Coordinates of N, CA and C in Angstrom, one line a residue:
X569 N 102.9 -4.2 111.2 CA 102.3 -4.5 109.9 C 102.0 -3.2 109.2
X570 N 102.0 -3.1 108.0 CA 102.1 -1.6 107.0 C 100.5 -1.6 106.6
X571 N 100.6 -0.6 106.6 CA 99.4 0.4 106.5 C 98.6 -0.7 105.4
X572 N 99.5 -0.6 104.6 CA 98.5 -0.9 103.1 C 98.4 -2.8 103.1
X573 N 99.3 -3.5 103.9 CA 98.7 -4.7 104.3 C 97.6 -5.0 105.1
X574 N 97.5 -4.0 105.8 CA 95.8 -4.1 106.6 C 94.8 -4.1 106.1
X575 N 95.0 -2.7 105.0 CA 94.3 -2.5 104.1 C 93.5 -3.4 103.1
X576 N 94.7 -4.0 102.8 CA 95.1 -5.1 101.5 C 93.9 -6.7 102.2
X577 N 94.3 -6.8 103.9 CA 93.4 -7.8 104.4 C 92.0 -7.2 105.0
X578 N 92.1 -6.4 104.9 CA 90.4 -5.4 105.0 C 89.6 -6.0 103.5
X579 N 90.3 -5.8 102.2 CA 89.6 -5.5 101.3 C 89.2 -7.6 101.1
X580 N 90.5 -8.0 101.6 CA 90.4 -9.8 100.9 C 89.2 -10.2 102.0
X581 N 89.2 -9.6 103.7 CA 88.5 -10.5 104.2 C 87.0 -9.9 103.8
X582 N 86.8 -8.6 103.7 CA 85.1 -8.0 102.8 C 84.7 -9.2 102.1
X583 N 85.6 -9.2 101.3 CA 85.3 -10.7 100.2 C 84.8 -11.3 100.5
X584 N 85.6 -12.1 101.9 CA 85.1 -13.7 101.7 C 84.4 -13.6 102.5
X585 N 83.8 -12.3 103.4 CA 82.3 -12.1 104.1 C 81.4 -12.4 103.0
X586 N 81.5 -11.6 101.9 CA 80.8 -11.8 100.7 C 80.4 -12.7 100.3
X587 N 81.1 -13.7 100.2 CA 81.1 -15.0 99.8 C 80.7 -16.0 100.8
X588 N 80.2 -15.6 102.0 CA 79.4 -16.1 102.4 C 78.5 -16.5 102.4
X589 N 78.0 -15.5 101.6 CA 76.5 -14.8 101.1 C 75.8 -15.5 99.9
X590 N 76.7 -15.6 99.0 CA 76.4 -15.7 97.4 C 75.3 -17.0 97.8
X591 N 75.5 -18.0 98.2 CA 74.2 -19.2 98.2 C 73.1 -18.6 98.5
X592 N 72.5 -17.5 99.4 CA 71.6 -16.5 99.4 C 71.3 -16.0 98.3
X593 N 72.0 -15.4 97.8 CA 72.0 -14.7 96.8 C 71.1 -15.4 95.0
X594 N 71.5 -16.0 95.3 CA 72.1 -16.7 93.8 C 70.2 -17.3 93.6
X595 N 70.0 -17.2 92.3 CA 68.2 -17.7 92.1 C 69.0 -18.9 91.5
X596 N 70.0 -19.9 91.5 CA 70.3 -20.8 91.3 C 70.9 -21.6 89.7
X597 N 70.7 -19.9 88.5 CA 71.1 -20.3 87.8 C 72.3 -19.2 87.6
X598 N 72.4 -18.4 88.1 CA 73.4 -17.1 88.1 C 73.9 -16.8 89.9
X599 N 74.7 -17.2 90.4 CA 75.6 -18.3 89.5 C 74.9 -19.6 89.8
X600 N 75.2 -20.9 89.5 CA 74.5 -21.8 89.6 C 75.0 -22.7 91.2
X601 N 74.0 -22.9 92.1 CA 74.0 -23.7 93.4 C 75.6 -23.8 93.7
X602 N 75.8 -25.0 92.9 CA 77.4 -25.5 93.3 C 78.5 -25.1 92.9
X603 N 78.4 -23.7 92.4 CA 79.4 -22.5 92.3 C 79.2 -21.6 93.3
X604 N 78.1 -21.5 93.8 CA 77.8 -20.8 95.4 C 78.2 -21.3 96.5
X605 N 78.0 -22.1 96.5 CA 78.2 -23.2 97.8 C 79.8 -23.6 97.6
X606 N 80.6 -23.4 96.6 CA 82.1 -23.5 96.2 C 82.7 -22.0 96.8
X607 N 81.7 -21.3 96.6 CA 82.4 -19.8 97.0 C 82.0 -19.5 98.6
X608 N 81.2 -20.0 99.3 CA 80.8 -19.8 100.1 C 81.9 -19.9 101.1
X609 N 82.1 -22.0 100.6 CA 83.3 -22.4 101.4 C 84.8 -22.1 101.6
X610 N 84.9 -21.0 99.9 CA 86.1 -20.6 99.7 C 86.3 -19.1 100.9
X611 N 85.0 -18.4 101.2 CA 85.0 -17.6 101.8 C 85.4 -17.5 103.4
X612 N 84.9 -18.8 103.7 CA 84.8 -19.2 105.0 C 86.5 -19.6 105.3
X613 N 86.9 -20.4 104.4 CA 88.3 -20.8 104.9 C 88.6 -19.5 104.3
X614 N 89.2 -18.7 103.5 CA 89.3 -17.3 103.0 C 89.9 -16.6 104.5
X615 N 88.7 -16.4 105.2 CA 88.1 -15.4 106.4 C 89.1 -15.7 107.6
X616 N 89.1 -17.3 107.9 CA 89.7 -17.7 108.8 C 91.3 -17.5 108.7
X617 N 91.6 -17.5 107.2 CA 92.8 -16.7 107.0 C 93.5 -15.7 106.9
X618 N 92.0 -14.7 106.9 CA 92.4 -13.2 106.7 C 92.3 -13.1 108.5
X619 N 91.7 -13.2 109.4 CA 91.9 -13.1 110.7 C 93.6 -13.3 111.5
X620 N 93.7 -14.5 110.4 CA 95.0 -14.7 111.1 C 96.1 -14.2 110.9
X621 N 95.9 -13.7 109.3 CA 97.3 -13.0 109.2 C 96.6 -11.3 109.7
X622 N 96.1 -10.7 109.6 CA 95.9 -9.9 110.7 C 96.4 -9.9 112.4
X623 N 96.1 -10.8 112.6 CA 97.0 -11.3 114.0 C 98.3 -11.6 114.1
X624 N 98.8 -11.5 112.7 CA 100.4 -11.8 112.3 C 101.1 -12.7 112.4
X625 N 99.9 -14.0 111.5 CA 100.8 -14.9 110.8 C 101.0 -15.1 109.9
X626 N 102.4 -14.7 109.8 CA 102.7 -14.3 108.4 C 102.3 -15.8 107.3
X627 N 102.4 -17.0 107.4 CA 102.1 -18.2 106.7 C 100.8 -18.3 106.3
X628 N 99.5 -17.3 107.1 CA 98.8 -17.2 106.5 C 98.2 -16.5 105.3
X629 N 99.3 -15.4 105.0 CA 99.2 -14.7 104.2 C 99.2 -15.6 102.6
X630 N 99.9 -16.3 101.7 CA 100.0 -16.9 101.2 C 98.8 -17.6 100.8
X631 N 98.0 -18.2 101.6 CA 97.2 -19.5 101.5 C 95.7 -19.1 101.4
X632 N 95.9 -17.3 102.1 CA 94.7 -16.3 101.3 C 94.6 -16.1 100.3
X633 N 96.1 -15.6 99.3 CA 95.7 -15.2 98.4 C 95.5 -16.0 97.5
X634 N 95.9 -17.6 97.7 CA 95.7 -18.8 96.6 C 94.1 -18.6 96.7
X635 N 93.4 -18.9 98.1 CA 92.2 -19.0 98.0 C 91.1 -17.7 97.5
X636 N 91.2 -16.7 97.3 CA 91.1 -15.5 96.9 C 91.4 -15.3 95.4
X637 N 92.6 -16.0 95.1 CA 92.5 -16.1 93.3 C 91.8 -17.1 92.9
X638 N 91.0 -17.9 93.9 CA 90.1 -19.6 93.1 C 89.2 -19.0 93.0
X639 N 88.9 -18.3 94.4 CA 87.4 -17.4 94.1 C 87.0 -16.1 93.4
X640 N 88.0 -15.4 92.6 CA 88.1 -14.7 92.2 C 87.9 -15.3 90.2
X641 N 88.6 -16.4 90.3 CA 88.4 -17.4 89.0 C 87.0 -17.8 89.1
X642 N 86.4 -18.3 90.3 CA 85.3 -18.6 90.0 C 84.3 -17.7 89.0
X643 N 84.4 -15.9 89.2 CA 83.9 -15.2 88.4 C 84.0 -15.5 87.2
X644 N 85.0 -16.2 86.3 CA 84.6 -15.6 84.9 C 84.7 -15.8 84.2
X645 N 83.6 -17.7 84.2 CA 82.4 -18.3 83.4 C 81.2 -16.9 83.4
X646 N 80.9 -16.1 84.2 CA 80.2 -15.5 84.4 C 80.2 -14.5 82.9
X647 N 81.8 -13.9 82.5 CA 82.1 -12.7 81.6 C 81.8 -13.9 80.2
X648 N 82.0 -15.3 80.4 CA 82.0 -15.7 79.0 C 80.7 -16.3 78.7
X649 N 79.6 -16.8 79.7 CA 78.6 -17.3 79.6 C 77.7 -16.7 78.6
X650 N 76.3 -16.8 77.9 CA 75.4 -15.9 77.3 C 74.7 -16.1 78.5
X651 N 73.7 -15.1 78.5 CA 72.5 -14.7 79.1 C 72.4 -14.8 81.1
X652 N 74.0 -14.1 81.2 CA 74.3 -13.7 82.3 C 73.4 -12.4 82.1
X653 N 72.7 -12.2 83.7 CA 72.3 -10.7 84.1 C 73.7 -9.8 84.0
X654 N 72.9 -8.5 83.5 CA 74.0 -7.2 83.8 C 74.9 -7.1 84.8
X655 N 73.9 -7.2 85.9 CA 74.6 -6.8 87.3 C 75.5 -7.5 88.0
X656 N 74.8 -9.3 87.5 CA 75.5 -10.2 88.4 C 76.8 -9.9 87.8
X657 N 77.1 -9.5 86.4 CA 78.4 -9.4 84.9 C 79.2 -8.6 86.2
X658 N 78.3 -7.0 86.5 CA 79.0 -6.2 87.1 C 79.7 -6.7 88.4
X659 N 78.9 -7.1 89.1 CA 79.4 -7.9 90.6 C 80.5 -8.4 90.5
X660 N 80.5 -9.5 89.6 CA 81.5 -10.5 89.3 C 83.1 -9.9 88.9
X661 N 82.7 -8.9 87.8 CA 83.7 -8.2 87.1 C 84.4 -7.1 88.6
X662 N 83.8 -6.7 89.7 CA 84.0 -5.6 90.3 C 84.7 -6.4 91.8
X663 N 84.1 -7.8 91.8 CA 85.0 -8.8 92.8 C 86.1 -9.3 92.3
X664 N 86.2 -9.0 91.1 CA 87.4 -9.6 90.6 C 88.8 -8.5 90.9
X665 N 88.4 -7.5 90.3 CA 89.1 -5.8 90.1 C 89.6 -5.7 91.3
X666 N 88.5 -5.9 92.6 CA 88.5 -6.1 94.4 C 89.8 -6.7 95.0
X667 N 90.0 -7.9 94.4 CA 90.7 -9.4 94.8 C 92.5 -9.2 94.1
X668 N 91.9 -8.1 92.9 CA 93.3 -8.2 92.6 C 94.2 -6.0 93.1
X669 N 93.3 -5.6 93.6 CA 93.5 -4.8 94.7 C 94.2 -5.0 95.8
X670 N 93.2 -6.0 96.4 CA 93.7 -6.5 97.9 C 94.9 -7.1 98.0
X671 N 95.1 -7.8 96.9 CA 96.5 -8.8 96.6 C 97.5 -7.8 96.7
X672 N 97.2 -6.9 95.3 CA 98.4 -5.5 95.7 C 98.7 -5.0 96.6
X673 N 97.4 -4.8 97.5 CA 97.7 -3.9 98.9 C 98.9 -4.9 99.7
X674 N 98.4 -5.9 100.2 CA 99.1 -7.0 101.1 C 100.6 -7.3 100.4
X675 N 100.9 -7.5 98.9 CA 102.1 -8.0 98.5 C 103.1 -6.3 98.8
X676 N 102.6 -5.6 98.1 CA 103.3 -4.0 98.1 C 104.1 -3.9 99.2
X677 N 104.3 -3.9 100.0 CA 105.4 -4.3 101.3 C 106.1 -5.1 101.5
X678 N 105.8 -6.1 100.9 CA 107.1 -7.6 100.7 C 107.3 -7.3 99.9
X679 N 106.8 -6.6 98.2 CA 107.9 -6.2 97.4 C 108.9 -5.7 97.4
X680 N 108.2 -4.2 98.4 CA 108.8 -2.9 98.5 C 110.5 -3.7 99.2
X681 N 110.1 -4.5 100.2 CA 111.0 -4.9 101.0 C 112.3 -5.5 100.2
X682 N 111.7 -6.1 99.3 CA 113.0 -7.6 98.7 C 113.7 -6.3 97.6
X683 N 113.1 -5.7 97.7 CA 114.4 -4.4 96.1 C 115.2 -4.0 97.1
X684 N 115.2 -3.8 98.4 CA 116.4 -3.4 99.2 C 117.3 -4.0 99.2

């Protein structure tokens, strides 16, 4: 497996550790309960994905990064909302930036591959 695919599932599975979290997190209106509890779940199956393609299967690679761009969507009601907090703006904006990193990292080798 290439360097920057490890990489690429280092940075997706941080994530969806993260996203375990948010229902913790969340005072229930930023983001609101059943957007936490949506990311939570996305995290958890997320996780169990990023384990596996780490262990090298490759079919799981795919079905991370669908789940990793729902939760990465879930952010951004947050950029259009009024009377979003600063920070939560920042978080959201900076898990998004995260998600579409990791995607690079992991795809960047099956690109690189298919121009040959």
């Amino acid at each position: 497996m290439a360097r920057s695919t490890r990489a690429g599932l280092l940075v997706l599975g941080f994530l969806s550790v993260v996203d375990l979290f948010v229902p913790l997190l969340t005072d229930g209106d930023h983001p609101p309960m059943p957007v936490a509890v949506a990311a939570a779940l996305l995290g958890a199956l997320s996780l169990v994905l990023a384990v596996a393609a780490w262990r090298g299967t490759r079919r799981a690679v795919p079905g991370l990064l669908v789940l990793r761009a729902l939760s990465a969507l879930g952010a951004v009601p947050a950029a259009v909302t009024p009377g979003v907090p600063g920070p939560v703006l920042v978080l959201a904006g900076a898990g998004v930036l995260a998600t579409i990193a990791g995607a690079a990292l992991v795809l960047a080798p099956r690109l690189t591959a298919g121009a040959r």
